[in-house]
Amino acid sequence: MSLRPTIDFLLYDWLQVPELQSRERFADHSRETFDAVLDTCERIAREKYAPFNRTVDIEEPKFDGEKVILPQATHDACKAYAQSGMLSAAQDYAIGGMQLPYTVEAAANAFFAMASVSIGSDMLTTGNANLLMAHGTALQKQVFALNEFNGRFSGTMCLSEPQAGSSLSDVATRAVPDGADYQNDPLGPRYRLRGNKMWISAGEHELTENIVHLVLAKIPDANGQLVPGVKGISLFIVPKKLVDTNGQLTGERNDVALAGLNHKCGWRGTTNTLLNFGEGKYPVRGDTGAIGYLVGQPGEGLKCMFHMMNEARIGVGMAATMLGMAGYYASLDYAKNRPQGRPMTAAGKNPASSQVRIIEHADIKRMLLAQKSYSEGALALALYCARLVDEQHTGAPEAADDARLLLEVLTPIVKSFPSEWCLEANSLAIQIHGGYGYTRDFPVEQYWRDNRLNMIHEGTHGIQAMDLLGRKVLMENGKGLQLLAARMQATIARANPEWQAEARQLADALQQVGAATQAAWQGAEPAQALANAVPYLQAFGHTVIAWIWLDVAQCATGDTAPSVGRRAAARYFFRYELPKIGAWLQVVSTRDSTCADVPEDAF
Ligand SMILES: Cc1cc2nc3c(=O)[nH]c(=O)nc-3n(C[C@H](O)[C@H](O)[C@H](O)COP(=O)(O)OP(=O)(O)OC[C@H]3O[C@@H](n4cnc5c(N)ncnc54)[C@H](O)[C@@H]3O)c2cc1C
């Protein structure tokens, strides 16, 4: 079973991506150049990633007291990825990039996520470098970002602390000016950082010459106090090894120490670390404290970091999606080969007949269609959002602004829908395998374990839900929601006769979401309105995916097996999934307080 035909259909038949060639930035591109990138990534993923997915799960990262040891396969895969040019694919030609549309970059990266989601931490490196390209000084770009794009350095994002996860305003890492001349360092205003960062992915390894940590920390006020809230947070580049203005290592180790590795449920190919900044394990230039260079203005750290987090959230959604796809393909293959049971006929079962393959049972088909509808629907949404990113960056001003606002509203969905429902897809893939699915002899349990992370990192499910209902649907007088509704209405208006019933169902769902949004906020305190934010997120996500499927289904014409399959998945989603929104929106609209009111000692 190959992913490529689905990617090709979505990119070329549905999204018409080659039309981007008319934009100046993409003028040298065509379907041929896009295909070449997809071919290369598909090949590297097949050769360097897929065969080692189990290896990286079994051979967890180890710390020998000095170095973190990873399997050789991880080194080989990361090298092959860097050599493919994918780290800088979207960058300008002038700095060695390919000026590839983000839509194609995202599609190409999908092959790696499906082959082995945890081998590479490249998403962090490109996200880190992209942030520096947006907010760094010319020299910070030259020294740090460019060396990340060429694969010499890798990147991390250091937000979380043991006591500050969802609540970043409680970050306690301190940054104080480093000496009287701290303003004059060519790499940026120089500070000394002290504090602990928890959960840092790819925080320590030997895969690259250096690691560029992007660290959130607070600069104390004149009284030495940390400013409460997010306004006091600034952003710093803290390299593991210090570098000169040419990007060469100076031979000095910065005061960043690995306190320990976290041993995870899944996603084990990527190290996950507790890092101590500035505790004096590696004193530098005669003093304790990790040297960090300010990025952007003091107090604007979180704003800069969001540049990285929005990209990361689309990436997390894509990773969850591809794990869903991997489980779907594995369970489809299993269902076609596993003989078990006999068909029920009017005369009962005939025990003398041979067993049928389980794919012949309606319940197995139900579980396959559920997985297909979640995963392919989520993939279509992720590519749609990636296409909006290209619109935001290269479209005419009005279209670009619309794309920006649509992305604001869709980002919590593109992250959360796959995190929840492609995880459910993985659970169904285990179910199809029966007892074998619950063993480590088949790959599906690993997909589930790997996928379980996605509802937790990059903003938990609960935080995404509050972002959607508490901020995104309200911002700029609800314009993002109105734009999204207009796009859905356009799909509804275009629906051909075969899809009229679904079009009406989607119009009704849209109306229900709009009414629930208003009812949730009608004269309510935020705590009341947001008490059922997660059911709202679920209903919103299902409505968005129903819209995506209605649009995709219009394109899946003809009697070929893939078209029949896509239309079946679309129908499944409308008949089995979309009706669920009624229950979710009921508690939102009535501001049901069953959960909020239950006293703690009643548990
Ligand atoms: C494998 C892994 C990799 C990670 N990688 C990185 C990384 O590279 N860099 C980085 O900075 N961080 C990283 N993280 C951290 C991740 O972003 C945090 O775990 C996440 O933000 C949640 O923080 P927490 O674990 O402290 O949980 P908490 O914030 O304590 O949340 C616990 C629960 O309480 C809920 N909750 C919290 N506040 C509220 C509220 N106000 N209202 C309602 N519910 C609430 C949450 O939704 C959650 O269900 C990673 C985490 C993991 C597990």
XYZ file of C-alpha atoms and ligand atoms in Angstrom:
656
model
C 0.000 0.000 0.000
C 1.541 3.296 -1.026
C 0.917 6.777 0.285
C 2.072 8.419 -2.926
C -1.176 8.181 -4.954
C -3.071 9.855 -2.093
C -0.479 12.647 -1.848
C -0.547 13.110 -5.642
C -4.351 13.249 -5.688
C -4.504 15.845 -2.910
C -1.702 18.028 -4.281
C -2.517 17.903 -7.954
C -6.195 17.015 -8.412
C -7.610 18.696 -5.334
C -5.328 21.616 -4.401
C -4.004 22.293 -7.926
C -0.603 23.071 -6.442
C 1.212 23.573 -9.788
C -0.826 26.799 -10.153
C 1.630 28.288 -7.648
C 4.092 28.416 -10.536
C 2.409 31.683 -11.578
C 3.871 33.345 -8.456
C 7.265 34.942 -8.964
C 8.794 33.071 -6.019
C 7.859 29.692 -7.487
C 8.339 30.523 -11.183
C 11.067 27.894 -11.696
C 8.875 25.139 -10.288
C 6.504 22.770 -12.039
C 4.911 19.415 -11.416
C 8.215 17.845 -12.546
C 10.272 19.606 -9.849
C 7.644 18.824 -7.201
C 7.627 15.174 -8.257
C 11.408 15.035 -8.060
C 11.323 16.248 -4.436
C 8.552 13.789 -3.541
C 10.452 10.922 -5.244
C 13.634 11.693 -3.309
C 11.890 11.935 0.053
C 9.852 8.803 -0.581
C 13.087 6.926 -1.386
C 15.064 8.192 1.628
C 12.125 7.442 3.930
C 11.859 3.926 2.513
C 15.592 3.184 2.723
C 16.830 5.086 5.779
C 13.800 5.508 8.043
C 11.191 2.737 7.702
C 13.525 -0.247 8.266
C 14.718 1.255 11.570
C 11.453 2.337 13.159
C 11.472 -0.594 15.561
C 15.222 -0.258 16.192
C 14.867 3.280 17.537
C 11.970 2.182 19.720
C 13.944 -0.675 21.282
C 17.339 1.026 21.472
C 16.292 4.031 23.527
C 18.776 6.912 23.840
C 21.347 6.228 26.560
C 23.572 8.592 28.523
C 27.035 7.225 29.318
C 27.810 10.079 31.694
C 29.402 12.121 28.949
C 27.515 11.567 25.742
C 24.037 10.567 24.609
C 24.250 7.441 22.481
C 21.772 6.890 19.658
C 21.571 3.995 17.173
C 23.774 4.318 14.076
C 20.578 4.247 11.980
C 19.559 7.600 13.470
C 22.882 9.157 12.454
C 22.516 7.758 8.930
C 18.907 8.910 8.563
C 19.640 12.442 9.788
C 22.644 12.702 7.472
C 20.595 11.567 4.478
C 17.852 14.070 5.343
C 20.318 16.961 5.614
C 22.011 15.965 2.343
C 18.642 15.956 0.551
C 18.425 19.723 1.088
C 15.058 19.414 2.849
C 16.209 21.435 5.887
C 16.336 24.549 3.706
C 13.818 23.539 1.037
C 11.584 26.579 1.513
C 14.440 29.107 1.768
C 15.647 31.584 -0.857
C 18.025 30.425 -3.594
C 20.460 33.077 -2.300
C 21.060 31.100 0.890
C 21.061 27.692 -0.724
C 17.335 26.938 -0.566
C 14.996 25.596 -3.253
C 12.169 28.161 -2.871
C 9.857 25.182 -2.622
C 6.214 25.921 -1.720
C 5.462 24.959 1.879
C 2.596 22.763 0.629
C 5.066 20.531 -1.225
C 7.576 20.630 1.644
C 4.868 19.466 4.068
C 3.742 16.704 1.697
C 7.332 15.518 1.211
C 7.951 15.452 4.964
C 4.870 13.249 5.384
C 6.871 10.295 4.006
C 9.372 10.557 6.870
C 6.681 10.899 9.536
C 4.992 7.760 8.253
C 8.228 5.766 7.946
C 9.576 6.609 11.413
C 8.165 9.597 13.212
C 10.809 9.776 15.920
C 14.098 9.252 14.043
C 14.309 12.841 12.911
C 13.953 15.995 14.946
C 14.377 18.062 11.795
C 11.052 19.829 12.273
C 12.568 21.476 15.353
C 15.704 22.491 13.477
C 13.862 24.113 10.558
C 11.349 25.727 12.928
C 14.170 27.126 15.065
C 16.040 28.465 12.021
C 12.855 29.914 10.498
C 12.215 31.796 13.739
C 15.712 33.277 13.576
C 15.176 34.254 9.928
C 12.085 36.179 11.048
C 13.337 37.742 14.288
C 17.147 37.430 14.396
C 19.793 39.987 13.452
C 21.717 39.595 10.185
C 24.604 37.961 12.064
C 22.337 35.683 14.116
C 20.829 34.462 10.823
C 24.259 33.967 9.283
C 25.880 32.234 12.250
C 23.014 30.154 13.620
C 20.121 29.794 11.131
C 22.250 29.126 8.058
C 24.262 26.476 9.875
C 21.002 24.808 10.874
C 19.763 24.842 7.290
C 22.984 23.211 6.069
C 22.823 20.502 8.750
C 25.941 21.457 10.770
C 23.864 22.551 13.780
C 20.495 21.366 15.040
C 17.859 23.284 16.990
C 15.611 22.981 20.014
C 12.823 24.992 21.580
C 13.168 25.410 25.359
C 9.906 26.687 26.814
C 8.762 24.192 29.442
C 10.099 24.011 32.981
C 9.260 21.516 35.713
C 6.796 23.996 37.288
C 5.745 25.762 34.053
C 4.199 23.651 31.284
C 0.853 24.970 30.057
C 1.354 28.090 32.149
C 4.373 29.663 30.499
C 3.880 32.894 32.438
C 5.423 30.992 35.357
C 8.750 30.494 33.601
C 11.479 31.078 36.216
C 14.709 30.881 34.200
C 16.558 34.169 34.786
C 18.705 36.075 32.320
C 21.027 38.810 33.602
C 23.328 41.043 31.537
C 26.796 39.510 31.157
C 29.260 42.233 32.088
C 29.323 45.943 31.430
C 29.789 45.488 27.675
C 26.898 43.035 27.324
C 25.211 45.230 24.717
C 28.231 45.181 22.423
C 28.525 41.518 21.517
C 28.230 41.161 17.723
C 26.044 38.055 18.197
C 23.457 40.096 20.130
C 23.051 41.513 23.666
C 24.799 38.904 25.850
C 23.187 37.511 29.011
C 23.874 34.769 31.571
C 20.998 32.319 31.965
C 20.245 30.213 35.035
C 17.332 27.784 35.338
C 15.970 24.349 34.443
C 14.171 23.366 31.255
C 12.060 20.202 31.220
C 10.954 17.978 28.332
C 13.375 19.442 25.805
C 13.274 17.331 22.655
C 16.639 16.709 20.983
C 18.237 18.653 23.834
C 21.417 16.541 23.846
C 22.966 14.240 21.223
C 25.979 13.889 18.951
C 24.085 14.070 15.659
C 25.379 17.532 14.798
C 28.437 19.679 15.535
C 26.420 21.972 17.784
C 22.929 22.453 19.237
C 21.210 25.839 19.090
C 18.815 26.129 22.022
C 16.135 28.812 21.781
C 15.330 29.546 25.409
C 12.543 31.518 27.081
C 13.779 33.348 30.184
C 12.944 36.417 32.250
C 15.177 39.469 32.678
C 14.767 40.682 36.289
C 13.646 44.277 36.875
C 15.748 46.964 38.632
C 14.912 45.352 42.018
C 16.043 41.949 40.858
C 12.431 40.679 40.702
C 11.009 38.635 37.808
C 8.116 40.394 36.070
C 4.980 38.258 36.504
C 3.115 37.095 33.407
C 4.151 36.590 29.820
C 5.170 40.215 29.353
C 8.401 39.567 31.238
C 9.506 36.727 28.945
C 12.398 37.207 26.516
C 14.009 34.878 23.994
C 17.680 33.866 23.849
C 19.956 31.832 21.598
C 21.983 29.558 23.869
C 24.419 27.420 21.850
C 25.644 24.204 23.459
C 29.159 25.134 22.258
C 30.161 28.748 21.815
C 30.887 30.003 18.304
C 32.645 32.973 16.742
C 31.167 35.425 14.256
C 32.031 33.055 11.410
C 30.046 30.263 13.001
C 33.194 28.319 13.920
C 33.326 26.594 17.315
C 35.596 28.506 19.718
C 36.367 25.365 21.722
C 34.405 26.660 24.746
C 31.588 24.516 26.144
C 28.621 26.633 27.247
C 27.170 26.080 30.719
C 24.272 23.864 29.582
C 24.223 20.442 31.220
C 22.110 17.360 30.706
C 20.448 16.588 34.033
C 18.787 13.452 32.703
C 16.906 11.731 29.912
C 13.146 11.158 30.122
C 12.052 7.597 29.399
C 8.987 7.877 27.235
C 5.965 5.765 26.355
C 6.740 6.224 22.650
C 8.530 8.549 20.205
C 11.715 7.041 21.615
C 13.980 7.794 18.667
C 14.214 11.427 19.751
C 16.005 12.205 23.005
C 13.946 14.057 25.569
C 15.885 15.927 28.209
C 15.955 17.870 31.428
C 18.560 20.589 30.877
C 20.223 22.678 33.542
C 21.255 26.104 32.344
C 23.990 27.910 34.240
C 24.387 25.676 37.277
C 28.183 25.834 36.909
C 28.896 22.356 35.588
C 30.712 23.943 32.646
C 31.926 27.363 33.863
C 32.556 29.560 30.888
C 34.933 32.499 30.669
C 35.570 32.193 34.411
C 31.964 32.345 35.542
C 28.848 30.229 35.969
C 25.752 30.892 33.890
C 24.967 29.848 30.329
C 25.769 32.512 27.767
C 22.733 33.510 25.713
C 22.163 36.141 23.027
C 18.904 38.091 23.058
C 16.633 37.614 20.023
C 14.283 40.511 19.238
C 13.269 42.907 21.992
C 13.197 42.182 25.742
C 9.705 41.088 26.786
C 8.746 39.890 23.291
C 10.032 36.358 23.702
C 6.713 34.573 23.591
C 5.589 36.543 20.546
C 8.756 35.450 18.701
C 8.370 31.891 19.951
C 4.853 31.715 18.548
C 6.410 32.014 15.120
C 7.950 28.619 15.773
C 4.977 27.183 17.610
C 2.431 27.778 14.821
C 4.616 25.934 12.324
C 5.283 23.278 14.914
C 1.550 22.781 15.463
C 0.937 22.067 11.771
C 3.933 19.700 11.961
C 2.529 17.933 15.027
C -0.827 17.521 13.273
C 0.947 16.066 10.250
C 2.936 13.654 12.438
C -0.247 12.442 14.168
C -1.906 12.080 10.778
C 0.897 9.993 9.313
C 0.907 7.685 12.326
C -2.822 7.257 11.718
C -2.086 6.433 8.078
C 0.659 3.971 9.025
C -1.767 2.091 11.279
C -4.460 2.160 8.596
C -2.164 0.604 5.996
C -0.861 -2.014 8.451
C -4.351 -3.065 9.550
C -5.658 -3.062 5.970
C -2.882 -5.422 4.985
C -3.590 -7.624 8.000
C -7.354 -7.664 7.345
C -6.787 -8.824 3.772
C -4.697 -11.768 4.941
C -6.202 -12.971 8.208
C -8.783 -15.787 7.778
C -11.224 -15.863 10.658
C -14.911 -16.741 10.942
C -17.591 -17.528 8.416
C -20.337 -15.409 6.932
C -23.761 -15.483 8.556
C -26.381 -16.622 6.059
C -30.129 -17.084 6.397
C -29.380 -20.738 7.185
C -26.765 -19.835 9.797
C -23.023 -20.425 9.478
C -21.656 -23.372 7.529
C -18.798 -24.798 9.654
C -17.676 -27.015 6.770
C -16.885 -23.994 4.573
C -13.479 -22.370 4.710
C -12.988 -19.300 6.841
C -13.232 -15.883 5.213
C -10.626 -13.143 5.516
C -11.624 -10.666 8.195
C -11.878 -7.803 5.671
C -15.114 -9.476 4.577
C -16.784 -8.694 7.927
C -18.777 -5.452 8.008
C -17.400 -4.503 11.419
C -13.812 -4.719 10.167
C -14.764 -2.549 7.193
C -16.283 -0.069 9.654
C -12.987 0.160 11.525
C -11.028 0.530 8.288
C -13.320 3.273 7.000
C -13.110 5.091 10.331
C -9.300 5.070 10.117
C -9.345 6.155 6.479
C -11.812 8.961 7.136
C -9.824 10.312 10.099
C -6.366 9.973 8.548
C -6.978 10.973 4.943
C -9.335 13.737 6.099
C -6.626 15.023 8.452
C -3.991 14.796 5.700
C -6.192 16.827 3.364
C -6.699 19.444 6.093
C -2.953 19.624 6.841
C -2.161 20.189 3.166
C -4.987 22.732 2.912
C -3.439 24.627 5.840
C 0.011 24.358 4.258
C -1.475 25.855 1.085
C -2.825 28.722 3.235
C 0.729 29.298 4.525
C 1.879 29.703 0.904
C -1.031 32.074 0.296
C -0.126 34.100 3.356
C 3.472 34.433 2.151
C 3.009 34.913 -1.588
C -0.641 35.835 -2.239
C -2.075 39.255 -3.141
C -2.518 41.402 0.016
C -6.211 40.687 0.642
C -5.911 36.959 -0.037
C -2.797 36.817 2.137
C -4.606 38.463 5.021
C -7.571 36.111 4.675
C -5.148 33.177 4.736
C -3.555 34.532 7.916
C -6.895 34.723 9.692
C -8.074 31.345 8.431
C -4.850 29.838 9.761
C -5.460 31.417 13.153
C -8.782 29.575 13.401
C -7.656 26.332 11.765
C -4.327 25.884 13.610
C -5.919 24.464 16.814
C -7.902 22.068 14.590
C -5.033 20.925 12.377
C -3.092 20.133 15.569
C -5.881 18.629 17.668
C -8.110 16.689 15.288
C -5.352 14.283 14.199
C -3.918 14.114 17.723
C -7.220 12.764 19.025
C -8.753 10.938 16.078
C -5.682 9.492 14.383
C -4.790 8.149 17.832
C -8.249 6.562 17.842
C -7.395 5.248 14.360
C -4.308 3.572 15.854
C -6.470 1.994 18.537
C -8.775 0.625 15.815
C -5.726 -0.692 13.940
C -4.790 -2.659 17.089
C -8.395 -3.897 17.348
C -8.330 -5.217 13.784
C -5.205 -7.212 14.638
C -6.986 -8.782 17.627
C -4.549 -10.230 20.189
C -1.650 -9.923 17.748
C -2.137 -6.153 17.741
C -1.455 -6.098 21.469
C 1.991 -7.620 21.004
C 5.246 -6.124 19.904
C 5.406 -8.574 16.987
C 3.270 -6.174 14.947
C 3.916 -2.455 14.460
C 0.525 -1.052 15.451
C 1.084 -0.830 19.221
C 4.157 1.351 18.569
C 2.136 3.666 16.330
C -0.359 4.122 19.177
C 2.408 4.773 21.736
C 4.167 7.203 19.402
C 0.903 8.988 18.666
C -0.144 9.345 22.313
C 2.283 12.241 22.662
C 0.493 14.500 20.220
C -2.418 15.484 22.487
C 0.154 16.548 25.090
C 2.967 18.551 23.509
C 2.773 21.855 21.611
C -0.149 22.881 23.798
C -2.323 20.170 25.323
C -5.783 19.351 23.985
C -7.357 21.455 26.750
C -5.128 24.434 25.963
C -5.870 24.200 22.220
C -9.595 24.113 23.006
C -9.404 27.246 25.139
C -7.331 28.946 22.439
C -10.058 28.151 19.873
C -13.149 29.105 21.863
C -11.542 31.771 24.042
C -9.495 33.596 21.419
C -9.477 32.406 17.825
C -13.197 32.446 17.017
C -13.562 35.834 18.705
C -10.494 37.644 17.352
C -10.925 40.579 14.972
C -14.676 40.520 15.629
C -15.038 36.907 14.618
C -13.712 37.520 11.102
C -11.689 34.294 10.991
C -14.775 32.249 11.792
C -16.780 34.186 9.180
C -14.119 33.544 6.536
C -14.120 29.838 7.354
C -17.930 29.729 7.210
C -17.813 31.435 3.787
C -15.387 28.775 2.487
C -17.699 26.047 3.767
C -20.718 27.740 2.182
C -18.868 27.869 -1.143
C -18.273 24.097 -0.996
C -21.922 23.558 -0.060
C -23.061 25.692 -3.007
C -20.802 23.735 -5.414
C -21.965 20.301 -4.249
C -23.153 18.147 -7.141
C -26.512 16.313 -7.025
C -24.964 13.141 -5.580
C -23.828 15.087 -2.480
C -26.832 17.291 -1.771
C -27.830 15.465 1.429
C -24.314 15.832 2.836
C -24.198 19.486 1.767
C -27.398 20.145 3.734
C -25.995 18.256 6.712
C -22.843 20.377 6.639
C -24.880 23.599 6.411
C -26.803 22.457 9.470
C -23.602 21.590 11.371
C -22.144 24.986 10.548
C -25.258 26.674 11.825
C -25.068 24.623 15.048
C -21.411 25.556 15.625
C -22.191 29.264 15.068
C -25.169 29.136 17.446
C -23.164 27.281 20.115
C -20.324 29.810 19.855
C -22.768 32.609 20.580
C -24.619 30.729 23.296
C -21.375 29.846 25.072
C -20.444 33.507 25.369
C -23.930 35.073 25.814
C -23.575 37.022 29.063
C -21.116 34.461 30.414
C -17.996 34.765 32.511
C -14.989 33.288 30.659
C -14.766 30.418 33.156
C -18.371 29.413 32.349
C -17.979 29.794 28.601
C -14.747 27.822 28.548
C -15.755 25.014 30.917
C -16.740 22.877 27.900
C -14.072 24.083 25.497
C -12.922 20.542 24.632
C -16.372 19.334 23.462
C -16.490 22.569 21.416
C -13.085 21.753 19.876
C -14.313 18.248 19.050
C -17.501 19.518 17.361
C -15.602 22.229 15.500
C -12.992 19.705 14.326
C -15.605 17.259 13.080
C -17.400 20.034 11.193
C -14.140 21.131 9.547
C -13.238 17.578 8.523
C -16.785 17.025 7.157
C -16.313 20.133 5.018
C -12.899 18.908 3.818
C -14.404 15.525 2.902
C -17.324 17.112 1.029
C -14.843 19.153 -0.985
C -12.508 16.205 -1.610
C -15.438 13.973 -2.604
C -16.422 16.374 -5.417
C -12.980 15.764 -6.862
C -13.008 11.991 -6.430
C -15.065 11.249 -9.504
C -15.246 8.089 -11.630
C -15.295 4.412 -10.813
C -11.627 3.803 -10.044
C -10.987 2.009 -6.746
C -9.305 5.069 -5.122
C -12.256 7.318 -6.036
C -14.790 4.796 -4.752
C -12.742 4.535 -1.538
C -12.575 8.299 -1.044
C -16.305 8.697 -1.569
C -16.971 5.850 0.882
C -14.774 7.506 3.508
C -16.601 10.804 2.962
C -19.997 9.124 3.366
C -18.781 7.276 6.444
C -17.725 10.551 8.011
C -21.087 12.187 7.363
C -23.136 9.223 8.578
C -21.145 7.901 11.526
C -19.117 10.873 12.730
C -20.732 14.241 12.035
C -23.927 13.406 13.997
C -21.736 13.259 17.140
C -21.508 17.046 17.207
C -25.042 17.309 18.601
C -24.005 15.851 21.963
C -20.802 17.872 22.108
C -22.502 21.173 21.317
C -25.388 20.571 23.698
C -23.166 20.976 26.766
C -21.433 23.967 25.181
C -24.671 25.804 24.358
C -26.255 25.206 27.757
C -22.961 25.931 29.537
C -23.469 22.686 31.360
C -21.670 22.908 34.693
C -21.740 19.231 35.715
C -17.943 19.057 35.600
C -17.199 22.562 36.846
C -19.498 22.222 39.858
C -18.523 18.835 41.171
C -16.779 19.367 44.522
C -13.282 17.966 44.832
C -14.134 15.673 47.744
C -16.933 14.086 45.697
C -14.346 12.285 43.564
C 7.777 13.858 24.761
C 7.617 15.325 25.012
C 8.319 16.231 24.245
C 8.253 17.600 24.546
N 9.055 18.468 23.875
C 9.144 19.755 24.309
C 10.111 20.652 23.763
O 10.889 20.294 22.871
N 10.186 21.901 24.282
C 9.351 22.335 25.265
O 9.473 23.487 25.681
N 8.426 21.525 25.800
C 8.298 20.245 25.344
N 7.370 19.401 25.897
C 6.539 19.885 26.974
C 5.073 19.982 26.631
O 4.840 21.068 25.790
C 4.327 20.051 27.980
O 4.354 18.750 28.525
C 2.912 20.540 27.824
O 2.893 21.889 27.450
C 2.111 20.367 29.114
O 2.801 20.840 30.218
P 2.931 19.913 31.528
O 3.493 18.618 31.102
O 3.647 20.687 32.555
O 1.450 19.651 31.970
P 0.493 20.668 32.755
O 0.593 22.018 32.173
O 0.716 20.519 34.216
O -0.936 20.093 32.385
C -1.499 18.919 33.002
C -2.965 18.834 32.592
O -3.670 19.966 33.102
C -4.345 20.643 32.051
N -4.323 22.080 32.306
C -3.253 22.851 32.576
N -3.625 24.134 32.729
C -4.950 24.179 32.539
C -5.920 25.231 32.562
N -5.571 26.498 32.781
N -7.215 24.904 32.318
C -7.573 23.641 32.067
N -6.700 22.603 32.035
C -5.404 22.871 32.265
C -3.592 20.276 30.784
O -4.417 20.396 29.625
C -3.174 18.846 31.070
O -4.192 17.964 30.713
C 7.394 18.047 25.574
C 6.632 17.128 26.303
C 6.745 15.780 26.041
C 5.953 14.810 26.869
